CSV table of C-alpha atoms in Angstrom, one decimal:
chain,number,residue,atom,x,y,z
P,1,LEU,CA,25.0,-80.9,-18.5
P,2,LEU,CA,21.5,-81.7,-17.2
P,3,ASN,CA,18.8,-79.5,-18.7
P,4,ILE,CA,16.0,-78.7,-16.4
P,5,ASN,CA,13.0,-76.3,-16.7
P,6,VAL,CA,11.5,-74.9,-13.5
P,7,GLY,CA,8.3,-73.1,-13.9
P,8,GLY,CA,9.2,-72.0,-17.5
P,9,LYS,CA,12.8,-71.0,-16.8
P,10,SER,CA,15.6,-73.1,-18.1
P,11,PHE,CA,18.7,-74.1,-16.1
P,12,GLN,CA,21.8,-76.2,-16.8
P,13,ILE,CA,23.8,-78.0,-14.1
P,14,ALA,CA,26.7,-80.3,-14.6
P,15,TYR,CA,26.1,-84.0,-13.8
P,16,LYS,CA,29.3,-84.2,-11.7
P,17,VAL,CA,28.1,-81.3,-9.5
P,18,LEU,CA,24.7,-83.0,-8.9
P,19,ALA,CA,26.4,-86.3,-8.2
P,20,GLN,CA,28.0,-84.7,-5.1
P,21,TYR,CA,24.5,-84.6,-3.5
P,22,PRO,CA,23.0,-88.0,-4.2
P,23,ILE,CA,20.2,-87.7,-1.7
P,24,THR,CA,18.7,-84.6,-3.4
P,25,ARG,CA,16.1,-84.8,-6.1
P,26,LEU,CA,18.4,-83.5,-8.8
P,27,GLY,CA,21.2,-85.7,-7.5
P,28,LYS,CA,19.0,-88.8,-8.0
P,29,LEU,CA,18.0,-87.5,-11.4
P,30,ALA,CA,21.7,-87.3,-12.4
P,31,LEU,CA,22.6,-90.7,-11.0
P,32,TYR,CA,19.6,-92.8,-12.1
P,33,THR,CA,19.9,-94.7,-15.4
P,34,ASP,CA,16.4,-96.1,-15.5
P,35,PRO,CA,14.2,-93.7,-17.5
P,36,VAL,CA,11.1,-94.7,-15.5
P,37,LYS,CA,12.7,-93.7,-12.2
P,38,LYS,CA,13.8,-90.4,-13.8
P,39,LEU,CA,10.2,-89.6,-14.9
P,40,GLN,CA,9.0,-90.3,-11.4
P,41,LEU,CA,11.3,-87.5,-10.1
P,42,CYS,CA,10.0,-84.8,-12.5
P,43,ASP,CA,6.6,-83.5,-13.7
P,44,ASP,CA,7.3,-83.9,-17.5
P,45,TYR,CA,10.1,-84.6,-20.0
P,46,LEU,CA,10.6,-82.7,-23.3
P,47,VAL,CA,12.3,-85.2,-25.7
P,48,GLN,CA,13.2,-82.5,-28.3
P,49,LYS,CA,15.2,-80.5,-25.8
P,50,ASN,CA,16.2,-83.4,-23.6
P,51,GLU,CA,14.8,-81.2,-20.8
P,52,TYR,CA,13.2,-82.2,-17.5
P,53,PHE,CA,10.3,-80.1,-16.4
P,54,PHE,CA,9.4,-79.2,-12.8
P,55,ASP,CA,6.2,-77.3,-12.0
P,56,ARG,CA,7.7,-75.4,-9.1
P,57,ASP,CA,8.5,-71.8,-8.1
P,58,PRO,CA,11.4,-70.6,-10.3
P,59,SER,CA,12.2,-67.6,-8.0
P,60,ILE,CA,13.1,-69.9,-5.1
P,61,PHE,CA,14.9,-72.4,-7.4
P,62,HIS,CA,17.4,-69.6,-8.0
P,63,TYR,CA,18.6,-70.3,-4.4
P,64,ILE,CA,18.6,-74.1,-5.1
P,65,PHE,CA,20.6,-73.5,-8.3
P,66,HIS,CA,23.1,-71.3,-6.3
P,67,PHE,CA,23.4,-74.1,-3.7
P,68,TYR,CA,24.6,-76.6,-6.3
P,69,ARG,CA,27.1,-74.1,-7.7
P,70,SER,CA,28.5,-73.0,-4.3
P,71,GLY,CA,27.6,-75.6,-1.8
P,72,VAL,CA,25.9,-73.0,0.4
P,73,LEU,CA,22.1,-72.5,0.8
P,74,TRP,CA,21.3,-68.8,1.1
P,75,MET,CA,18.0,-67.3,2.2
P,76,MET,CA,16.5,-63.8,1.7
P,77,ASP,CA,14.6,-62.0,4.4
P,78,GLU,CA,11.6,-61.3,2.2
P,79,MET,CA,10.8,-64.9,1.5
P,80,CYS,CA,8.0,-66.7,3.2
P,81,PRO,CA,9.5,-69.3,5.6
P,82,SER,CA,6.8,-71.9,5.1
P,83,ASN,CA,7.0,-71.7,1.3
P,84,PHE,CA,10.8,-71.9,1.4
P,85,VAL,CA,10.9,-74.9,3.7
P,86,GLU,CA,8.3,-76.6,1.5
P,87,GLU,CA,10.4,-76.0,-1.6
P,88,ILE,CA,13.7,-77.2,-0.2
P,89,GLU,CA,11.9,-80.3,1.2
P,90,TYR,CA,10.7,-81.0,-2.3
P,91,TRP,CA,14.2,-80.7,-3.8
P,92,GLY,CA,15.6,-82.9,-1.0
P,93,ILE,CA,18.0,-80.3,0.4
P,94,HIS,CA,18.6,-80.1,4.2
P,95,LEU,CA,18.8,-76.9,6.2
P,96,LYS,CA,22.3,-78.0,7.4
P,97,TYR,CA,23.7,-76.7,4.2
P,98,SER,CA,22.7,-73.1,5.0
P,99,GLN,CA,24.7,-70.6,7.0
P,100,ARG,CA,24.0,-70.3,10.7
P,101,CYS,CA,22.8,-66.7,10.3
P,102,CYS,CA,20.3,-67.8,7.7
P,103,ARG,CA,19.0,-70.6,9.9
P,104,ILE,CA,18.5,-68.2,12.8
P,105,LEU,CA,16.7,-65.8,10.5
P,106,LEU,CA,14.5,-68.6,9.2
P,107,GLU,CA,13.7,-69.9,12.7
P,108,GLU,CA,12.8,-66.5,13.9
P,109,LYS,CA,10.5,-65.9,11.0
P,110,GLN,CA,8.9,-69.4,11.5
P,111,ASP,CA,8.3,-68.6,15.2
P,112,GLU,CA,6.7,-65.2,14.2
P,113,LEU,CA,4.5,-66.9,11.6
P,114,ASN,CA,3.4,-69.7,14.0
P,115,GLU,CA,2.6,-67.1,16.6
P,116,TYR,CA,0.7,-65.0,14.1
P,117,LEU,CA,-1.3,-68.1,12.9
P,118,LYS,CA,-2.0,-69.0,16.5
P,119,ILE,CA,-3.3,-65.6,17.3
P,120,GLU,CA,-5.4,-65.5,14.2
P,121,LYS,CA,-7.0,-68.9,15.1
P,122,GLU,CA,-7.8,-67.7,18.6
P,123,LEU,CA,-9.2,-64.4,17.3
P,124,GLU,CA,-11.4,-66.3,14.9
P,125,ALA,CA,-12.6,-68.4,17.8
P,126,GLU,CA,-13.3,-65.2,19.7
P,127,LEU,CA,-15.3,-63.8,16.8
P,128,GLU,CA,-17.2,-67.0,16.1
P,129,PRO,CA,-20.5,-67.2,18.1
P,130,LEU,CA,-21.2,-70.2,20.2
P,131,GLU,CA,-24.4,-70.8,18.4
P,132,THR,CA,-25.4,-70.4,14.7
P,133,GLY,CA,-28.8,-70.2,13.1
P,134,ALA,CA,-28.3,-73.5,11.4
P,135,GLN,CA,-28.0,-75.4,14.7
P,136,PHE,CA,-31.7,-74.9,15.4
P,137,ASP,CA,-32.9,-76.7,12.3
P,138,GLY,CA,-34.9,-79.8,13.2
P,139,LYS,CA,-34.9,-79.1,16.9
P,140,PHE,CA,-37.9,-78.5,19.3
P,141,LEU,CA,-39.4,-75.1,18.6
P,142,GLY,CA,-36.4,-74.5,16.3
P,143,GLN,CA,-37.8,-71.5,14.4
P,144,PHE,CA,-39.0,-69.8,17.6
P,145,ARG,CA,-35.6,-70.4,19.3
P,146,LYS,CA,-33.8,-69.2,16.2
P,147,MET,CA,-35.9,-66.0,16.2
P,148,VAL,CA,-35.1,-65.4,19.9
P,149,TRP,CA,-31.4,-66.1,19.3
P,150,ASN,CA,-31.3,-63.5,16.5
P,151,LEU,CA,-32.9,-61.0,18.8
P,152,ILE,CA,-30.5,-61.5,21.6
P,153,GLU,CA,-27.2,-62.6,20.0
P,154,ASN,CA,-27.2,-61.0,16.6
P,155,PRO,CA,-27.8,-57.2,16.8
P,156,TYR,CA,-27.2,-56.8,13.1
P,157,SER,CA,-30.0,-59.2,12.1
P,158,SER,CA,-32.9,-56.7,12.5
P,159,VAL,CA,-34.0,-53.4,13.9
P,160,PRO,CA,-35.6,-55.0,17.1
P,161,ALA,CA,-32.3,-56.8,17.7
P,162,LYS,CA,-30.4,-53.5,17.6
P,163,ILE,CA,-33.0,-52.0,20.0
P,164,ILE,CA,-32.5,-54.8,22.5
P,165,ALA,CA,-28.7,-54.4,22.3
P,166,VAL,CA,-29.0,-50.7,23.0
P,167,MET,CA,-31.5,-51.3,25.8
P,168,SER,CA,-29.1,-53.8,27.4
P,169,SER,CA,-26.3,-51.3,27.5
P,170,PHE,CA,-28.7,-48.6,28.7
P,171,PHE,CA,-30.0,-50.7,31.6
P,172,VAL,CA,-26.4,-51.6,32.5
P,173,LEU,CA,-25.5,-47.9,32.8
P,174,ILE,CA,-28.8,-47.1,34.7
P,175,SER,CA,-27.9,-49.9,37.1
P,176,ILE,CA,-24.4,-48.6,37.7
P,177,VAL,CA,-25.7,-45.0,38.2
P,178,GLY,CA,-28.3,-46.3,40.6
P,179,MET,CA,-25.8,-48.2,42.7
P,180,THR,CA,-23.6,-45.1,42.7
P,181,LEU,CA,-26.4,-42.7,43.8
P,182,SER,CA,-27.5,-45.1,46.5
P,183,THR,CA,-24.3,-44.3,48.4
P,184,VAL,CA,-24.9,-40.5,48.3
P,185,GLU,CA,-26.0,-39.2,51.7
P,186,GLU,CA,-28.8,-37.1,50.3
P,187,MET,CA,-30.3,-40.2,48.6
P,188,LYS,CA,-30.5,-42.2,51.7
P,189,ASN,CA,-33.9,-40.8,52.8
P,190,LYS,CA,-37.1,-42.8,52.4
P,191,THR,CA,-38.0,-41.3,49.0
P,192,GLY,CA,-34.5,-41.8,47.6
P,193,LYS,CA,-34.4,-45.4,48.8
P,194,LEU,CA,-37.8,-46.1,47.2
P,195,TRP,CA,-36.6,-44.8,43.8
P,196,MET,CA,-33.4,-46.7,44.0
P,197,GLU,CA,-35.2,-50.0,44.9
P,198,GLN,CA,-37.7,-49.5,42.0
P,199,MET,CA,-34.9,-48.8,39.6
P,200,GLU,CA,-33.0,-51.8,40.7
P,201,MET,CA,-36.1,-54.0,40.4
P,202,ILE,CA,-36.7,-52.8,36.8
P,203,CYS,CA,-33.0,-53.5,35.9
P,204,ALA,CA,-33.1,-56.9,37.5
P,205,ILE,CA,-36.3,-57.9,35.7
P,206,PHE,CA,-34.7,-56.9,32.4
P,207,PHE,CA,-31.5,-58.7,33.0
P,208,THR,CA,-33.4,-61.8,34.2
P,209,SER,CA,-35.6,-61.8,31.1
P,210,GLU,CA,-32.5,-61.3,28.9
P,211,TYR,CA,-30.7,-64.2,30.6
P,212,LEU,CA,-33.8,-66.5,30.3
P,213,MET,CA,-34.1,-65.6,26.6
P,214,ARG,CA,-30.5,-66.6,26.0
P,215,LEU,CA,-31.0,-69.8,27.9
P,216,ILE,CA,-34.1,-70.7,25.8
P,217,SER,CA,-32.4,-69.9,22.6
P,218,SER,CA,-29.3,-72.0,23.4
P,219,SER,CA,-28.9,-75.2,21.5
P,220,SER,CA,-26.6,-76.7,24.1
P,221,PHE,CA,-27.1,-76.1,27.8
P,222,LYS,CA,-23.6,-77.3,28.5
P,223,ASN,CA,-22.0,-74.8,26.2
P,224,PHE,CA,-24.3,-72.1,27.5
P,225,LEU,CA,-23.0,-72.6,31.1
P,226,ARG,CA,-19.4,-72.6,29.9
P,227,ALA,CA,-19.7,-69.3,28.0
P,228,ALA,CA,-17.9,-66.4,29.8
P,229,PHE,CA,-20.5,-63.8,28.8
P,230,ASN,CA,-23.3,-65.9,30.2
P,231,ALA,CA,-21.5,-66.3,33.5
P,232,ILE,CA,-21.2,-62.5,33.6
P,233,ASP,CA,-25.0,-62.2,33.0
P,234,LEU,CA,-25.6,-64.6,35.8
P,235,VAL,CA,-23.4,-62.6,38.2
P,236,ALA,CA,-25.2,-59.5,37.2
P,237,ILE,CA,-28.6,-60.8,38.3
P,238,LEU,CA,-27.7,-62.9,41.3
P,239,PRO,CA,-27.0,-60.1,43.8
P,240,PHE,CA,-30.6,-58.8,43.5
P,241,TYR,CA,-32.2,-62.1,44.5
P,242,ILE,CA,-29.5,-62.8,47.1
P,243,GLN,CA,-30.1,-59.4,48.6
P,244,ILE,CA,-33.9,-60.1,48.8
P,245,LEU,CA,-33.1,-63.4,50.5
P,246,PHE,CA,-30.7,-61.9,53.0
P,247,GLU,CA,-33.0,-59.0,53.8
P,248,ASN,CA,-35.7,-61.5,54.7
P,249,LEU,CA,-33.3,-63.5,56.8
P,250,GLU,CA,-32.1,-60.3,58.4
P,251,ASP,CA,-35.6,-59.3,59.5
P,252,GLY,CA,-36.3,-62.7,60.9
P,253,ASP,CA,-33.0,-63.0,62.7
P,254,MET,CA,-33.4,-59.5,64.1
P,255,GLN,CA,-36.5,-60.5,66.0
P,256,TYR,CA,-34.9,-63.6,67.2
P,257,HIS,CA,-31.7,-61.8,68.4
P,258,GLU,CA,-33.6,-59.0,70.0
P,259,GLU,CA,-35.3,-61.6,72.2
P,260,LEU,CA,-31.9,-63.2,73.0
P,261,HIS,CA,-30.0,-59.8,73.1
P,262,LYS,CA,-27.5,-61.0,70.6
P,263,VAL,CA,-27.0,-58.8,67.6
P,264,GLU,CA,-23.4,-59.8,66.6
P,265,ASN,CA,-24.6,-62.2,63.9
P,266,VAL,CA,-27.0,-59.6,62.6
P,267,SER,CA,-24.2,-57.2,62.1
P,268,LYS,CA,-22.2,-59.9,60.3
P,269,LEU,CA,-25.2,-60.5,58.1
P,270,GLY,CA,-25.3,-56.8,57.2
P,271,LYS,CA,-21.7,-56.9,56.1
P,272,VAL,CA,-22.4,-59.8,53.9
P,273,LEU,CA,-25.3,-58.0,52.4
P,274,LYS,CA,-23.2,-55.0,51.6
P,275,LEU,CA,-20.7,-57.3,49.9
P,276,ILE,CA,-23.5,-58.8,47.9
P,277,LYS,CA,-24.7,-55.3,46.8
P,278,LEU,CA,-21.2,-54.5,45.8
P,279,MET,CA,-21.2,-57.4,43.4
P,280,ARG,CA,-23.6,-55.4,41.2
P,281,ILE,CA,-20.5,-53.5,39.9
P,282,PHE,CA,-19.7,-56.5,37.8
P,283,ARG,CA,-22.7,-55.6,35.6
P,284,ILE,CA,-20.5,-53.1,33.8
P,285,LEU,CA,-18.8,-56.2,32.3
P,286,LYS,CA,-22.0,-56.8,30.3
P,287,LEU,CA,-21.0,-53.9,28.1
P,288,ALA,CA,-18.2,-56.1,26.7
P,289,ARG,CA,-20.8,-58.1,24.8
P,290,HIS,CA,-21.6,-55.2,22.6
P,291,SER,CA,-18.4,-53.2,22.9
P,292,THR,CA,-15.6,-54.0,20.4
P,293,GLY,CA,-13.1,-52.0,22.4
P,294,LEU,CA,-13.6,-54.0,25.6
P,295,ARG,CA,-13.5,-57.3,23.7
P,296,ALA,CA,-10.2,-56.2,22.0
P,297,PHE,CA,-8.8,-55.1,25.4
P,298,SER,CA,-9.7,-58.4,27.0
P,299,PHE,CA,-8.2,-60.4,24.1
P,300,THR,CA,-5.0,-58.2,24.3
P,301,MET,CA,-4.6,-58.9,28.0
P,302,ARG,CA,-5.0,-62.7,27.4
P,303,GLN,CA,-2.4,-62.6,24.6
P,304,CYS,CA,0.0,-60.4,26.5
P,305,TYR,CA,-0.3,-62.1,29.9
P,306,GLN,CA,3.4,-63.1,29.9
P,307,GLN,CA,4.5,-59.5,29.3
P,308,VAL,CA,2.1,-58.2,32.0
P,309,CYS,CA,3.2,-60.8,34.5
P,310,CYS,CA,6.9,-59.9,33.7
P,311,LEU,CA,6.0,-56.2,34.3
P,312,LEU,CA,4.4,-57.0,37.7
P,313,LEU,CA,7.5,-59.1,38.6
P,314,PHE,CA,9.8,-56.1,37.9
P,315,ILE,CA,7.5,-53.8,39.8
P,316,ALA,CA,7.6,-56.2,42.8
P,317,MET,CA,11.4,-56.4,42.6
P,318,GLY,CA,11.6,-52.6,42.5
P,319,VAL,CA,9.3,-52.2,45.4
P,320,PHE,CA,11.3,-54.6,47.6
P,321,THR,CA,14.7,-53.2,46.5
P,322,PHE,CA,14.0,-49.5,46.9
P,323,SER,CA,12.0,-49.9,50.1
P,324,ALA,CA,15.0,-51.6,51.6
P,325,LEU,CA,17.4,-48.9,50.3
P,326,ILE,CA,15.2,-46.0,51.6
P,327,HIS,CA,14.8,-47.6,55.0
P,328,SER,CA,18.5,-48.2,55.3
P,329,VAL,CA,19.3,-44.5,54.7
P,330,GLU,CA,16.3,-42.9,56.4
P,331,HIS,CA,15.5,-45.1,59.5
P,332,ASP,CA,17.8,-43.0,61.8
P,333,VAL,CA,16.1,-39.7,60.9
P,334,PRO,CA,14.0,-38.4,63.8
P,335,GLY,CA,10.2,-38.5,63.1
P,336,THR,CA,10.8,-40.5,59.9
P,337,ASP,CA,7.9,-42.5,58.3
P,338,PHE,CA,10.3,-45.2,57.1
P,339,THR,CA,10.4,-47.0,60.4
P,340,SER,CA,10.5,-50.4,58.7
P,341,ILE,CA,10.8,-51.9,55.2
P,342,PRO,CA,7.1,-52.9,55.1
P,343,TYR,CA,6.2,-49.2,55.9
P,344,ALA,CA,8.4,-48.2,52.9
P,345,TRP,CA,6.6,-50.5,50.5
P,346,TRP,CA,3.8,-47.9,49.9
P,347,TRP,CA,6.4,-45.1,49.1
P,348,ALA,CA,8.3,-47.4,46.7
P,349,ALA,CA,5.1,-48.5,44.9
P,350,VAL,CA,3.9,-44.9,44.5
P,351,SER,CA,7.3,-43.7,43.4
P,352,LEU,CA,7.7,-46.5,40.8
P,353,SER,CA,4.3,-45.7,39.4
P,354,THR,CA,5.5,-42.0,39.1
P,355,VAL,CA,2.3,-40.9,40.8
P,356,GLY,CA,4.1,-39.3,43.8
P,357,TYR,CA,1.4,-38.5,46.4
P,358,GLY,CA,4.0,-36.8,48.6
P,359,ASP,CA,2.5,-38.2,51.8
P,360,THR,CA,5.8,-39.9,52.5
P,361,VAL,CA,9.1,-38.2,51.5
P,362,PRO,CA,12.8,-38.7,52.3
P,363,ASP,CA,14.5,-36.1,54.3
P,364,THR,CA,18.2,-36.8,53.7
P,365,ILE,CA,20.2,-36.1,50.5
P,366,LEU,CA,21.1,-39.7,50.2
P,367,GLY,CA,17.4,-40.6,50.6
P,368,ARG,CA,16.5,-38.2,47.8
P,369,MET,CA,19.1,-39.7,45.6
P,370,VAL,CA,17.5,-43.1,46.2
P,371,ALA,CA,14.1,-41.6,45.4
P,372,PHE,CA,15.4,-40.1,42.1
P,373,VAL,CA,16.8,-43.5,41.0
P,374,CYS,CA,13.5,-45.2,42.0
P,375,ILE,CA,11.4,-42.7,40.0
P,376,SER,CA,13.8,-43.0,37.0
P,377,PHE,CA,13.6,-46.7,37.1
P,378,GLY,CA,9.8,-46.5,37.2
P,379,ILE,CA,9.7,-44.3,34.1
P,380,ILE,CA,11.8,-46.7,32.2
P,381,LEU,CA,9.8,-49.7,33.5
P,382,ASN,CA,6.4,-48.3,32.7
P,383,GLY,CA,7.4,-47.2,29.3
P,384,MET,CA,8.7,-50.6,28.1
P,385,PRO,CA,5.4,-52.5,27.5
P,386,ILE,CA,3.2,-49.6,26.3
P,387,SER,CA,4.1,-49.8,22.7
P,388,ILE,CA,3.7,-53.6,22.6
P,389,LEU,CA,0.3,-53.5,24.2
P,390,TYR,CA,-0.9,-50.6,22.2
P,391,ASN,CA,0.2,-52.1,18.8
P,392,LYS,CA,-1.5,-55.4,19.6
P,393,PHE,CA,-4.6,-53.7,20.9
P,394,SER,CA,-4.9,-51.6,17.7
P,395,ASP,CA,-4.4,-54.7,15.6
P,396,TYR,CA,-7.0,-56.8,17.4
P,397,TYR,CA,-9.5,-53.9,17.5
P,398,ALA,CA,-9.2,-53.3,13.7
P,399,LYS,CA,-9.8,-57.0,13.1
P,400,LEU,CA,-12.8,-57.2,15.4
P,401,LYS,CA,-14.2,-54.1,13.8
P,402,ALA,CA,-13.7,-55.4,10.3
P,403,HIS,CA,-15.5,-58.6,11.2
P,404,GLU,CA,-18.5,-56.6,12.6
P,405,ILE,CA,-18.7,-54.6,9.4
P,406,SER,CA,-18.5,-57.7,7.2
P,407,GLN,CA,-21.5,-59.1,9.0
């Protein structure tokens, strides 16, 4: 018998059993006759007990020991797959000796672990700021830029930084409220327009100052332009200046076109101006910079884009299928709204979403049966990804919140 000690626990295995697996570590230990080669295979040798010592995990070696006795490598569900693979590689045992069910279980756990580590890495990258205070050391106006960076990017660094973060969110809300009120008929008088313009000017000045402060405090102009939040800040302030430019052009073009009696281009310019004003709605995305929930939601959507795309594909398939079915059973009904399959797309989309506006309804019994199947399919379809998305969102939100508290 070969006496071995693994992590303080003694085992005895017959030499003839180990010789059946000559490529394994213990098989080589049983077959080698050179003492020097034997000592290279173990961590220590106890002369008094004639025992070879291995500084490895004894709990996993129980499965290795069972493999030599039975010829089958078993795995338990509670074991860490990375640790198990590392141990069997050390002992020189191949996974081909394991049962197919165990290999499938191990591969599934390895895929889950790799996916978990990938998400953790991406989440850490999401949490890590593009700049750090140490990057300003030795640079031009380093201390000043570091101070500005702490004020803008690190709300937890000081009370003024917290005040600026709160003001940023406040001005975003004020800007959105102002844009909303500007569409109210009662606010379209001269006094209302003046108030809205002054409010918009104040918000634009604050956003511009905030953007310039971030630009000044950036240690790398290239990384600054590549950052998603900085792109959102730029989109938030551009409509104000583009609106001023277009309004000046509109005034000049109006005089020119009045002389030539051509106002078609002016009306087109007005439509472009309305579109530019509508771009101010993207300012609400600035709240994601200081909102843990919005950042967690964005990260969840990026991680679950495959499930979301699959859901959209199923919805599209359902819309085409049920619109064709409802048209085939309802197109002969006098005064029906299902005159063609494209006209039935709206009904199918509303029914699949289980909203059911009731603006378009089937009249025949067969059509109502199709509608019942469509609604039932929509309930099942919409309920499938909810638990997955919610669980991941809760996990990401908890990790982001824990990171903020640790700061």
